[in-house]
CSV table of C-alpha atoms and ligand atoms in Angstrom, one decimal:
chain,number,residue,atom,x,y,z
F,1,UNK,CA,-15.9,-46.7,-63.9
F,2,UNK,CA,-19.0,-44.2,-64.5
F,3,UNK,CA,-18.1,-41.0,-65.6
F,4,UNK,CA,-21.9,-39.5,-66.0
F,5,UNK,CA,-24.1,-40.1,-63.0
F,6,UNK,CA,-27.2,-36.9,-63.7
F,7,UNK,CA,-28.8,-35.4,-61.2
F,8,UNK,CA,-32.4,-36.2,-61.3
F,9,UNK,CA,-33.9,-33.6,-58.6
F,10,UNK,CA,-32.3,-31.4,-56.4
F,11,UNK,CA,-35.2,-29.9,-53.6
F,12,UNK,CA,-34.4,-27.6,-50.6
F,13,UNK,CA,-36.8,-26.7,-47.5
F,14,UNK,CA,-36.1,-25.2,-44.2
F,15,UNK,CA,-35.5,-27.3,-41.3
F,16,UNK,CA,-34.5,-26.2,-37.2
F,17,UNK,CA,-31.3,-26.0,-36.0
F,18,UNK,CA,-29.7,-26.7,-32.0
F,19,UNK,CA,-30.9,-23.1,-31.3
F,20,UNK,CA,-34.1,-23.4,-32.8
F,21,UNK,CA,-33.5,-21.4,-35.7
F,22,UNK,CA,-34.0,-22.1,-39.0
F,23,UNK,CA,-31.4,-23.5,-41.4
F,24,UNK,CA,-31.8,-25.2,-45.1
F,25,UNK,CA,-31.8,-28.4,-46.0
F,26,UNK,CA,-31.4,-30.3,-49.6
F,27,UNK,CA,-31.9,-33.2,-51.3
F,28,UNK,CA,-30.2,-33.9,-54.3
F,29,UNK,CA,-31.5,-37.5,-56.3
F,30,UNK,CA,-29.6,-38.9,-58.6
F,31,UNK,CA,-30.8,-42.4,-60.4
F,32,UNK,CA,-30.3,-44.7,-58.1
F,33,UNK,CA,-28.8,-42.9,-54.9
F,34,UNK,CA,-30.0,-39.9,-52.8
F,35,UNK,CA,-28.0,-37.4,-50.7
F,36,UNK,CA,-29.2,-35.2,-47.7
F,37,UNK,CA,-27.2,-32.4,-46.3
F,38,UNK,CA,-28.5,-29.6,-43.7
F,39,UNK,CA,-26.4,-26.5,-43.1
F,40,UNK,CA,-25.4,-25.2,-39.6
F,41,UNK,CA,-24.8,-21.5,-38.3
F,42,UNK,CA,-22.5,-19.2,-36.5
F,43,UNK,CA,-23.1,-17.1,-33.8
F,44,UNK,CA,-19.5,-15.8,-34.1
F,45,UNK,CA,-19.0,-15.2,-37.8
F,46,UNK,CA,-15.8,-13.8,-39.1
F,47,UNK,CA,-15.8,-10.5,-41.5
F,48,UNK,CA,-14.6,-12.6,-44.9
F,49,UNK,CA,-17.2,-15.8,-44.3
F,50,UNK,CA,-20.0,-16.2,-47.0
F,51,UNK,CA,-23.4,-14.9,-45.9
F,52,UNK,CA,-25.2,-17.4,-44.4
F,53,UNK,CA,-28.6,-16.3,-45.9
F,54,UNK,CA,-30.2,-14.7,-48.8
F,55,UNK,CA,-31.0,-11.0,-47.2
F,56,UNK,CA,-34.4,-12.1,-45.6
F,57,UNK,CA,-33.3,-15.2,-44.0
F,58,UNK,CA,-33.7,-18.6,-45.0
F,59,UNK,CA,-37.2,-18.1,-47.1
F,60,UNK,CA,-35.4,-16.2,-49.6
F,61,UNK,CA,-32.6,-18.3,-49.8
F,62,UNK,CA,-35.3,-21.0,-50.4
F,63,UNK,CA,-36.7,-18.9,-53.5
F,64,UNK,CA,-33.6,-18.3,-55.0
F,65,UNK,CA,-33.0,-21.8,-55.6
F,66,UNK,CA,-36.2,-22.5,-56.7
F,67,UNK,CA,-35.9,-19.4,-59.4
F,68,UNK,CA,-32.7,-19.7,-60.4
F,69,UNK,CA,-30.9,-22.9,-59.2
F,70,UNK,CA,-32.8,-25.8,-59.4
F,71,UNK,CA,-33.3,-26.0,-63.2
F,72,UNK,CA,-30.0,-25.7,-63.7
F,73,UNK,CA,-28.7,-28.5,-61.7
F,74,UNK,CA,-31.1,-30.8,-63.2
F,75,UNK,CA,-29.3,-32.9,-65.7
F,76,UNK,CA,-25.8,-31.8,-64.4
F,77,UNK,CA,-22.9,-34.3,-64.2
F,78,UNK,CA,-23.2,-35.3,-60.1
F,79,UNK,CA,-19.4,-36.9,-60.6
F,80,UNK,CA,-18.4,-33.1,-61.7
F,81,UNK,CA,-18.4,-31.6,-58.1
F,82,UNK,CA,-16.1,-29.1,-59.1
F,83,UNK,CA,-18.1,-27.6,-62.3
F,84,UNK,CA,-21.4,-28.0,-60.2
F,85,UNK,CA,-20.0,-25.7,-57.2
F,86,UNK,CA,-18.5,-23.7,-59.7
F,87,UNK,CA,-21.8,-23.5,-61.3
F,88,UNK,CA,-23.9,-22.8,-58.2
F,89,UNK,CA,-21.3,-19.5,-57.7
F,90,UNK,CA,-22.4,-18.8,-61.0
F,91,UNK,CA,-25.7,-18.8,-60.6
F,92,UNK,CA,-25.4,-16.6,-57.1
F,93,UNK,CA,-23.4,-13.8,-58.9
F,94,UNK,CA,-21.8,-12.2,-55.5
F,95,UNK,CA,-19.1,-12.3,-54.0
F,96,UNK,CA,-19.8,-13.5,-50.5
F,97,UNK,CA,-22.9,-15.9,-52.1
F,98,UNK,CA,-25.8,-13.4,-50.6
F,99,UNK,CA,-28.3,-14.3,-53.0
F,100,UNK,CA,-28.5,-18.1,-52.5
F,101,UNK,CA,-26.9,-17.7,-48.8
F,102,UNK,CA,-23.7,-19.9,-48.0
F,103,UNK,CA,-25.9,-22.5,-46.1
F,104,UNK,CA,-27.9,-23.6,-48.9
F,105,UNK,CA,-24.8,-23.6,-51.3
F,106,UNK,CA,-22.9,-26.0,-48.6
F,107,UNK,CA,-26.7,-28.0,-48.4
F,108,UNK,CA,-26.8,-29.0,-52.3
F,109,UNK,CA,-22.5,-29.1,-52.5
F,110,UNK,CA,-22.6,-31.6,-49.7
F,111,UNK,CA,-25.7,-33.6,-50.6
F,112,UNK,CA,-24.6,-33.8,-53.9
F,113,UNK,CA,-21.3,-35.5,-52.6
F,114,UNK,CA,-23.4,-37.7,-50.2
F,115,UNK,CA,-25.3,-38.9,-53.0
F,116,UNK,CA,-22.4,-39.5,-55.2
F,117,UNK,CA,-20.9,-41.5,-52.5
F,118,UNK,CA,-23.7,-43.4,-52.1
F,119,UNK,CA,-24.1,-44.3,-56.2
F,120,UNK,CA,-20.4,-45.5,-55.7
F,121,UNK,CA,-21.1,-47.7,-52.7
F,122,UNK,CA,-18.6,-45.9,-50.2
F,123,UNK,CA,-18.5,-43.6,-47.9
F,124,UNK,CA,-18.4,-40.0,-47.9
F,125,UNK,CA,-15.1,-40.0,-46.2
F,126,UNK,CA,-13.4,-42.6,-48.9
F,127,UNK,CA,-15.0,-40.7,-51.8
F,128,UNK,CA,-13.8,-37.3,-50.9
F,129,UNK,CA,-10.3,-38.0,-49.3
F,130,UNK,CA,-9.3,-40.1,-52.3
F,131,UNK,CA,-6.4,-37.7,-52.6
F,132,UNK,CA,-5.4,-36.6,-49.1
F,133,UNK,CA,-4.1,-39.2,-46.5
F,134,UNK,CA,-7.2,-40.6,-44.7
F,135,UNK,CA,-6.6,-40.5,-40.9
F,136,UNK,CA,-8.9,-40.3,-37.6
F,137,UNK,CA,-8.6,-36.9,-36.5
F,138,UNK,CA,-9.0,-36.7,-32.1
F,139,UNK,CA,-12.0,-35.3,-30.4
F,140,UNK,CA,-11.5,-31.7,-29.2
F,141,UNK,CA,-14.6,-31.1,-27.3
F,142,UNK,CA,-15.7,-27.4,-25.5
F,143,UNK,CA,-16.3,-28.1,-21.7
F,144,UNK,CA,-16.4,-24.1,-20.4
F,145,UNK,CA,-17.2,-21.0,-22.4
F,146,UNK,CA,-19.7,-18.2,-23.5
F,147,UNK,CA,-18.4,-15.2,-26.1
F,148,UNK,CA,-21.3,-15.3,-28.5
F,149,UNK,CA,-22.3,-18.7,-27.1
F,150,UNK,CA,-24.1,-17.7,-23.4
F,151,UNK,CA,-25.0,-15.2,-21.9
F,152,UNK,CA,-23.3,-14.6,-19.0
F,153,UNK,CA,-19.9,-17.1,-19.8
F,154,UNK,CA,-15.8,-16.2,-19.9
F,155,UNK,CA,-15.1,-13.5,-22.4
F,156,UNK,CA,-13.0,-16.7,-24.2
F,157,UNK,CA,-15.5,-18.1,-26.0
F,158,UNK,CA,-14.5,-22.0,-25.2
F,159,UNK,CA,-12.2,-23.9,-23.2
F,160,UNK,CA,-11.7,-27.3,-25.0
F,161,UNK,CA,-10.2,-30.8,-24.0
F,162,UNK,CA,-9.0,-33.4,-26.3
F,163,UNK,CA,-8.3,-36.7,-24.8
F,164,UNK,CA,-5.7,-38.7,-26.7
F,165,UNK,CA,-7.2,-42.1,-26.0
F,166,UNK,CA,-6.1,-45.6,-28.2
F,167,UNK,CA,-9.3,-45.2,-30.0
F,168,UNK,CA,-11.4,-42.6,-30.8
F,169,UNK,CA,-14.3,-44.0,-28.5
F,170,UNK,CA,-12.4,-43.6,-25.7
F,171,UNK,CA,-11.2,-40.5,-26.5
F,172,UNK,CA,-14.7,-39.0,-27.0
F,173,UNK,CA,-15.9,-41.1,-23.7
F,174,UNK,CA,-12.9,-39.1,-21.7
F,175,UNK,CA,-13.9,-35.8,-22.7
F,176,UNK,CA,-17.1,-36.5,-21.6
F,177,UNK,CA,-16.0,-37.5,-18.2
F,178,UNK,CA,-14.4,-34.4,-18.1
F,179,UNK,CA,-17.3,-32.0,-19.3
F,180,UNK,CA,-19.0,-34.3,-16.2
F,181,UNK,CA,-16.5,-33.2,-13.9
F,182,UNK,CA,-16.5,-29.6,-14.8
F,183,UNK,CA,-20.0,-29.2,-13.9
F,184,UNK,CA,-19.5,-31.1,-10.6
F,185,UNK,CA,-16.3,-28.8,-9.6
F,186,UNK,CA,-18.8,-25.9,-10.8
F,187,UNK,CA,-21.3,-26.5,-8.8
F,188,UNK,CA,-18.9,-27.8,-5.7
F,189,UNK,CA,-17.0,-24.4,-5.7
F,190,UNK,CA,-19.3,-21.6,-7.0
F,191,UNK,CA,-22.1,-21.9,-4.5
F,192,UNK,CA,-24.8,-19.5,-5.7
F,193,UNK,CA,-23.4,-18.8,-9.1
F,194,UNK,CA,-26.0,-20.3,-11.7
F,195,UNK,CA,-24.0,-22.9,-14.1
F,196,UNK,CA,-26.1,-23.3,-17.6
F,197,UNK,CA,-25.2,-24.6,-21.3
F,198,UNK,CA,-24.1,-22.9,-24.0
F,199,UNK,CA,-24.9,-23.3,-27.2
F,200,UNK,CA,-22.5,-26.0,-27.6
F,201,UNK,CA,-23.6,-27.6,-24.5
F,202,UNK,CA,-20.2,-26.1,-23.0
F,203,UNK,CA,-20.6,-25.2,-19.1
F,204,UNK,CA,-21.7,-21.4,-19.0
F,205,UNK,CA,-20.9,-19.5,-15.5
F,206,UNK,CA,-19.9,-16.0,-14.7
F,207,UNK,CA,-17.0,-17.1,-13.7
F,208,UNK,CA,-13.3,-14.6,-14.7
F,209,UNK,CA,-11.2,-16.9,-17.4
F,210,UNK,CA,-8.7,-17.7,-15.2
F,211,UNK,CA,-11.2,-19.4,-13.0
F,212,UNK,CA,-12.3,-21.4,-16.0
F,213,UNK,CA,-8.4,-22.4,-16.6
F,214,UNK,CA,-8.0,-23.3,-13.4
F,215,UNK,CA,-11.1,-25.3,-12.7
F,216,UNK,CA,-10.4,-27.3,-16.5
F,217,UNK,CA,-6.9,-27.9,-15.5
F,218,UNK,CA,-8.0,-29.6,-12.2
F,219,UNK,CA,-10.8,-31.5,-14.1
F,220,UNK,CA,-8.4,-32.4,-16.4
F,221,UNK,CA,-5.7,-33.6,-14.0
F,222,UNK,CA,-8.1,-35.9,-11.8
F,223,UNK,CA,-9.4,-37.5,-15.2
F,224,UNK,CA,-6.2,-37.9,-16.7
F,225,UNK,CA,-4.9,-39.9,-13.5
F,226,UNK,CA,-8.0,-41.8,-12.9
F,227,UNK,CA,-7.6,-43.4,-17.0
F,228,UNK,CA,-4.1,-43.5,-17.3
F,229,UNK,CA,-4.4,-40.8,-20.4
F,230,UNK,CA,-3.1,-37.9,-21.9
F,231,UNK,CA,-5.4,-35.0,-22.3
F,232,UNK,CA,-4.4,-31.7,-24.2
F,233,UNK,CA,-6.4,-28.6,-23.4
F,234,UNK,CA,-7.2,-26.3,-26.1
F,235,UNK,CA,-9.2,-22.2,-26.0
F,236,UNK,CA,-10.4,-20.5,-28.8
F,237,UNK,CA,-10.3,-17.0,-27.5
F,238,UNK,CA,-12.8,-15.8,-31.0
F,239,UNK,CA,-11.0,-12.6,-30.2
F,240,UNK,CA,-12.5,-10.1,-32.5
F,241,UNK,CA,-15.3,-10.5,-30.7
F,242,UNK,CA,-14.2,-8.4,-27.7
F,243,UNK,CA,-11.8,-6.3,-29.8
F,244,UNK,CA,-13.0,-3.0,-30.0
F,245,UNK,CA,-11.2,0.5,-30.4
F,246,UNK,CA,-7.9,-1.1,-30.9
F,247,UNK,CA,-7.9,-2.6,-27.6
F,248,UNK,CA,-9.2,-6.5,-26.2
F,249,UNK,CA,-12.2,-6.0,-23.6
F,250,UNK,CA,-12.2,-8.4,-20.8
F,251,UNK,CA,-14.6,-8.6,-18.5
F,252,UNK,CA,-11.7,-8.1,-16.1
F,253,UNK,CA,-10.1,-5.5,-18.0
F,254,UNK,CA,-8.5,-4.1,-21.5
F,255,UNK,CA,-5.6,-5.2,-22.9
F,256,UNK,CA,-3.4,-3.6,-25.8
F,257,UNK,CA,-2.7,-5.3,-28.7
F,258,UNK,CA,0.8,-6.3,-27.4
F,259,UNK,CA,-0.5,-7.5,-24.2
F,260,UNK,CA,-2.9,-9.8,-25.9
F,261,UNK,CA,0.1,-11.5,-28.2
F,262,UNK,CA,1.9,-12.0,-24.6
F,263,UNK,CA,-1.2,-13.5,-23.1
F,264,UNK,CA,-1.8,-15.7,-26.2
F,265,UNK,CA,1.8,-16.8,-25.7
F,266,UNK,CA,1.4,-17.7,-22.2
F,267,UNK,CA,-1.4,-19.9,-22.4
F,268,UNK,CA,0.9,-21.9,-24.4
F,269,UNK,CA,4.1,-21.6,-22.6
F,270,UNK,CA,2.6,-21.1,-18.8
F,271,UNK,CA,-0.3,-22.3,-18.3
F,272,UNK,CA,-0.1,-25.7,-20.9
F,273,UNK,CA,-2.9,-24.5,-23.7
F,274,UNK,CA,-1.7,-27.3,-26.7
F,275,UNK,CA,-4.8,-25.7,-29.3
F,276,UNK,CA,-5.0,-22.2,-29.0
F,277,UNK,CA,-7.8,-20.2,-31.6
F,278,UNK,CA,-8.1,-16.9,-33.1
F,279,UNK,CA,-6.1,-15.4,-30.3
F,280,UNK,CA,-5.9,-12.2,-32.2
F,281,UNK,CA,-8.9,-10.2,-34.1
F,282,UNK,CA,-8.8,-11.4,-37.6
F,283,UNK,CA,-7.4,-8.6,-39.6
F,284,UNK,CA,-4.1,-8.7,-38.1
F,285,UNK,CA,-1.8,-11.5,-40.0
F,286,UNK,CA,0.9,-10.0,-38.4
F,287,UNK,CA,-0.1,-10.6,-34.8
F,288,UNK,CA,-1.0,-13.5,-35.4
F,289,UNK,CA,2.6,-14.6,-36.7
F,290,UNK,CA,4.2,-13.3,-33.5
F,291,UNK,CA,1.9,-15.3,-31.2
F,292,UNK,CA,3.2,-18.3,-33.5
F,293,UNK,CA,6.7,-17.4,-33.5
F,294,UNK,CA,6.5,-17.1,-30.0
F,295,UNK,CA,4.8,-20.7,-28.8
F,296,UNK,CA,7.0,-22.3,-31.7
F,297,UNK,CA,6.4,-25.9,-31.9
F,298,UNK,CA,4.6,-26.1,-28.4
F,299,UNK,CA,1.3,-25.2,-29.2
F,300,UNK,CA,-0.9,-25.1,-32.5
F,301,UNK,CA,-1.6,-21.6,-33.4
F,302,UNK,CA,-5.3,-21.8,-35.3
F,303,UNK,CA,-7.1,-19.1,-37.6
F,304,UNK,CA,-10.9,-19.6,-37.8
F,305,UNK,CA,-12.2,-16.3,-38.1
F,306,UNK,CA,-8.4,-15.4,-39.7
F,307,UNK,CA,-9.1,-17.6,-42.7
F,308,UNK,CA,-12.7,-18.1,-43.0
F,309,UNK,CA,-11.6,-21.5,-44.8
F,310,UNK,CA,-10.7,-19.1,-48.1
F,311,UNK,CA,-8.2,-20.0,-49.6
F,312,UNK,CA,-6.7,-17.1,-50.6
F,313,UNK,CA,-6.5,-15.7,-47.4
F,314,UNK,CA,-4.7,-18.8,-46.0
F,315,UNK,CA,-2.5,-18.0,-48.5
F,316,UNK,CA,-1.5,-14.9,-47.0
F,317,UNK,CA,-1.6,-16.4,-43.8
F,318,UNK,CA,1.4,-18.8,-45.2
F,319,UNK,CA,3.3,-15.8,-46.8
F,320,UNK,CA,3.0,-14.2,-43.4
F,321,UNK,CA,4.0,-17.3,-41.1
F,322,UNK,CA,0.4,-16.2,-39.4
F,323,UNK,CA,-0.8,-19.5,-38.1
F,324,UNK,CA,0.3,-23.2,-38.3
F,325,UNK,CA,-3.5,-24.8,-38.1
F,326,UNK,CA,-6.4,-23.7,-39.6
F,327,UNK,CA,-10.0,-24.6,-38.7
F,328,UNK,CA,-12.0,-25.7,-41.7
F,329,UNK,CA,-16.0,-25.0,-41.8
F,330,UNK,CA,-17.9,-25.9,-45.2
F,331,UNK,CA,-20.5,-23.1,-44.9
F,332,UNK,CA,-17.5,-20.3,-44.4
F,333,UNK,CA,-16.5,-20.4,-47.9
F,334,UNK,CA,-20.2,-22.0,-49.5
F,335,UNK,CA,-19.0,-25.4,-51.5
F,336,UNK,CA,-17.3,-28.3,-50.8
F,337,UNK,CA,-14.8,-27.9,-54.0
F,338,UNK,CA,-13.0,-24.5,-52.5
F,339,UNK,CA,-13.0,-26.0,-49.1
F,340,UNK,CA,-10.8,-28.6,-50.6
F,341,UNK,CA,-8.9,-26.2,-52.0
F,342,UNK,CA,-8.2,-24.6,-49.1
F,343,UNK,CA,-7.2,-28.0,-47.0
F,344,UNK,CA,-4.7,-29.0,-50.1
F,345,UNK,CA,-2.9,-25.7,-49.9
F,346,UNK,CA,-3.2,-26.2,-45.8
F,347,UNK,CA,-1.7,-29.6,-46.4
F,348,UNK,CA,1.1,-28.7,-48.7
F,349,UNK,CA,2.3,-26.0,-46.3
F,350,UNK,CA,2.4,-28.7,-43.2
F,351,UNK,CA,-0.4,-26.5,-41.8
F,352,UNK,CA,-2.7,-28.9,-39.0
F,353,UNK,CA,-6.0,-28.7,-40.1
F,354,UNK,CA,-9.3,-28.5,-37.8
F,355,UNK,CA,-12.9,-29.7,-39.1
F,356,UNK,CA,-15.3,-27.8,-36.9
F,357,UNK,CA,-18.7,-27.6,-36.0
F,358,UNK,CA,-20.8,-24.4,-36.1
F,359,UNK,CA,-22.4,-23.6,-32.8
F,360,UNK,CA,-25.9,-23.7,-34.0
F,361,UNK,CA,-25.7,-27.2,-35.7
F,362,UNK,CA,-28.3,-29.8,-37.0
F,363,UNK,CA,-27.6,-33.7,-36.8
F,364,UNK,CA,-25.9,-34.2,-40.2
F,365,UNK,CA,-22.6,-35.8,-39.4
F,366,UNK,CA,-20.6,-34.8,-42.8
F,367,UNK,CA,-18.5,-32.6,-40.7
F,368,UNK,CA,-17.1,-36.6,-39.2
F,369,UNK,CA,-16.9,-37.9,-42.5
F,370,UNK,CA,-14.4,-34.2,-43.9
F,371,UNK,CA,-12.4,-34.8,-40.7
F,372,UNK,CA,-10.8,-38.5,-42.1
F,373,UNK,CA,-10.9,-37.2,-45.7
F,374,UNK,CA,-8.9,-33.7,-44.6
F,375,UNK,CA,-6.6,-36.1,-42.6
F,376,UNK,CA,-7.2,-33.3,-39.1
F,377,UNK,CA,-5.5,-33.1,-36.7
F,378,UNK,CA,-8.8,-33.1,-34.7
F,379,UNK,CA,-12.5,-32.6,-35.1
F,380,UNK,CA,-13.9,-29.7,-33.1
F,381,UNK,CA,-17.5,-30.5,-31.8
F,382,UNK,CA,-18.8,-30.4,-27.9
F,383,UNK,CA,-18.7,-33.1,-26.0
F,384,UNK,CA,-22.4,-34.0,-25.4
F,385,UNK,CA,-25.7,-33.3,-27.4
F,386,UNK,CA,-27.4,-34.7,-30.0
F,387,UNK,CA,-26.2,-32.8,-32.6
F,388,UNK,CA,-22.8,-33.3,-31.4
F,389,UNK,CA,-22.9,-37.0,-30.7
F,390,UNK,CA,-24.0,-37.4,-34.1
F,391,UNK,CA,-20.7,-36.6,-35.5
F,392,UNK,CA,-18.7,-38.2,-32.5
F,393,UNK,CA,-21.2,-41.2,-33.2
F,394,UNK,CA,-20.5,-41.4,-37.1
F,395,UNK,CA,-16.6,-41.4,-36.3
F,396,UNK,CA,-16.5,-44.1,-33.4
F,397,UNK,CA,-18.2,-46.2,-36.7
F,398,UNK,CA,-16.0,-45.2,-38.7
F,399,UNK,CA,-13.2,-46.2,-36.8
F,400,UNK,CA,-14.2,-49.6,-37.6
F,401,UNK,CA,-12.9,-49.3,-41.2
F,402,UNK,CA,-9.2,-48.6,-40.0
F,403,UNK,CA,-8.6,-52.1,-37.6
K,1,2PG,C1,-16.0,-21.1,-33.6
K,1,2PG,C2,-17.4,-21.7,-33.9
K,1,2PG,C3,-17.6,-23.1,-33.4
K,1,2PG,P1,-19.5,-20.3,-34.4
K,1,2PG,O1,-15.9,-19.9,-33.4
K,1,2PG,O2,-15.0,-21.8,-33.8
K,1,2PG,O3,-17.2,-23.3,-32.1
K,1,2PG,O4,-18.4,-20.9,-33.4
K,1,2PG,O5,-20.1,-21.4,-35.1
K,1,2PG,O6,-20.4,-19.5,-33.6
K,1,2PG,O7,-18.7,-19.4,-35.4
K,2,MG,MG1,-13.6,-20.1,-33.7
């Protein structure tokens, strides 16, 4: 067994994202192995998440790294993921990684496990969930939204689906058929509303959210009968986007904070909602904790913006009985070692965990191969796109490891 592998070169440059903005890349090259990572972003980015970028965008980032990173990495132990992430917080100094930005700390972190993986001859999934139990998580796909995501969507930023197929191909193929549906039942019913994409290629009309409920439950129930299949719908309301003064702004009106924690409740217990997101702005643990008291075991209370994938913060989330899921993003919290820091406390405490995309993503699939290794419940990506296919793509081969 190796126990030095050095890192020969580590380079980063800018590349374009699904929204055609730019994000970092790096390359880390190690002997005989070489590892490629490139860092999405959020449109809806909670309070405690690591900066994305240097101040000045991705450019300064980019000469950060050149100036104070990359000669440091050169030479370092690439089997030593902790030290090295540990290392690249060093080297950033702040707290929330403004200096190198959170993107290009995920970039080298991830890269640096890809090529690692690589040197070892397995995959990224093997190599990184050596101590959790490896599983295939389930698709949960966003068919309807806006929020941050569109222009003129549902206040809820997405409506999701999660088919729960025998494999995960069919699965991923169902939700699909659904998104399909959507836009048909759209377009059928909303004569002279203009139906778009999102940014996650979710269906975008001005449309209330109960009109988006309804038409993804009849979507759902036709598709459902047609393959014989169980399909669990899931929201993420990304709440503290329309919080404001204390109160929740709908487009269809406000409601008090107490009305909100019944409304979160009754998408579970009324109107079916299995996976239900940051129902509540994400400084109040103790919301939070009634919504999950309330649904009990019916529904899958989830803190994205909550969390922030930081550990500590879960930690109070646990204290607090805040949540029982958590969504996991690399680029939240800057390195691959806290992330799994985060999922192992997550674990211990029977918390489901989520690996999610960012809505402006690139094609790297890593997200797929975290999903097996964190054993989540489910992956959270759209349904259709190239840069979301490319992680439902990785895990239908993937799925070929475990028959
Ligand atoms: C979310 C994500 C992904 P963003 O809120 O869960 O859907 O959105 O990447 O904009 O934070
Ligand atoms: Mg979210």
């Amino acid at each position: 067994m190796m126990s030095h592998i050095p890192i020969i070169d580590v380079r980063a440059r800018k590349v374009i994202d699904s929204r055609g903005n730019f994000t970092v890349e790096a390359t880390v090259d190690l002997e005989y192995s070489t590892g490629v990572c490139a860092a999405p972003s959020g449109a809806s980015t909670g309070a405690t998440e690591m900066q994305a970028f240097a101040k000045g965008g991705p450019d300064e980032s980019i000469k950060f790294f050149e100036k104070n990173v990359k000669n440091k990495i050169i030479g370092f132990n690439a089997l030593d993921q902790n030290s090295l992430d540990t290392l690249l917080r060093e080297l950033d100094g702040s707290e929330y990684l403004s200096n190198i930005g959170g993107n290009m700390a995920t970039a080298i972190s991830i890269a640096n496990a890809k090529a690692v993986a690589q040197a070892l001859d397995i995959p990224l999934y093997k190599y990184v969930g050596g101590m959790f139990s490896r599983s295939l998580p389930r698709p949960m796909g966003n068919v309807i939204g806006g929020g941050r995501h569109s222009k003129n969507g549902t206040t809820i930023q997405e409506f999701l689906v999660s088919t729960q197929g025998k494999t995960f191909l069919e699965s991923a193929y169902i939700n699909t058929r659904v998104h399909k549906r959507i836009g048909e039942l759209l377009s059928d019913k909303l004569k002279g509303v203009s139906v778009g994409l999102g940014d996650e290629k979710a269906w975008t009309a001005s449309i209330s959210d109960m009109e988006a409920v309804d038409i993804i439950k009849e979507a759902t129930k036709e598709i459902s009968a047609e393959h014989k299949v169980k399909i669990l719908l899931g929201t993420d309301f990304a709440a503290t986007e329309f919080f404001k003064d204390g109160k929740y702004h709908y487009r269809e009106g406000i409601k008090s904070r107490d009305e909100q924690i019944d409304f979160a409740a009754h998408f579970s217990k009324d109107l079916g909602f299995y996976f239900i997101e940051d129902p509540i702005e994400d400084t109040d643990f103790e919301g939070f904790a009634e919504v999950t008291k309330k649904v009990g075991k019916n529904s899958v209370i989830v803190g994205d913006d909550l969390y922030t994938t930081n550990p500590e913060r879960l930690k109070k989330g646990i204290e607090l009985g805040s949540t029982s899921g958590i969504l996991i993003k690399v680029n939240q919290i800057g390195t691959l070692s806290s992330t799994v820091e985060t999922v192992k406390m997550a674990t211990e405490a029977g918390i489901s965990r989520t690996v999610s995309h960012r809505s402006g993503e690139t094609t790297d699939d890593f997200i797929a191969h975290l999903s097996v290794a964190f054993g989540a419940e489910f992956i959270k990506t759209g349904t259709i796109g190239g840069e979301r296919l490319a992680k439902l793509n990785e895990l239908i081969r993937i799925e070929e490891d475990f028959f």
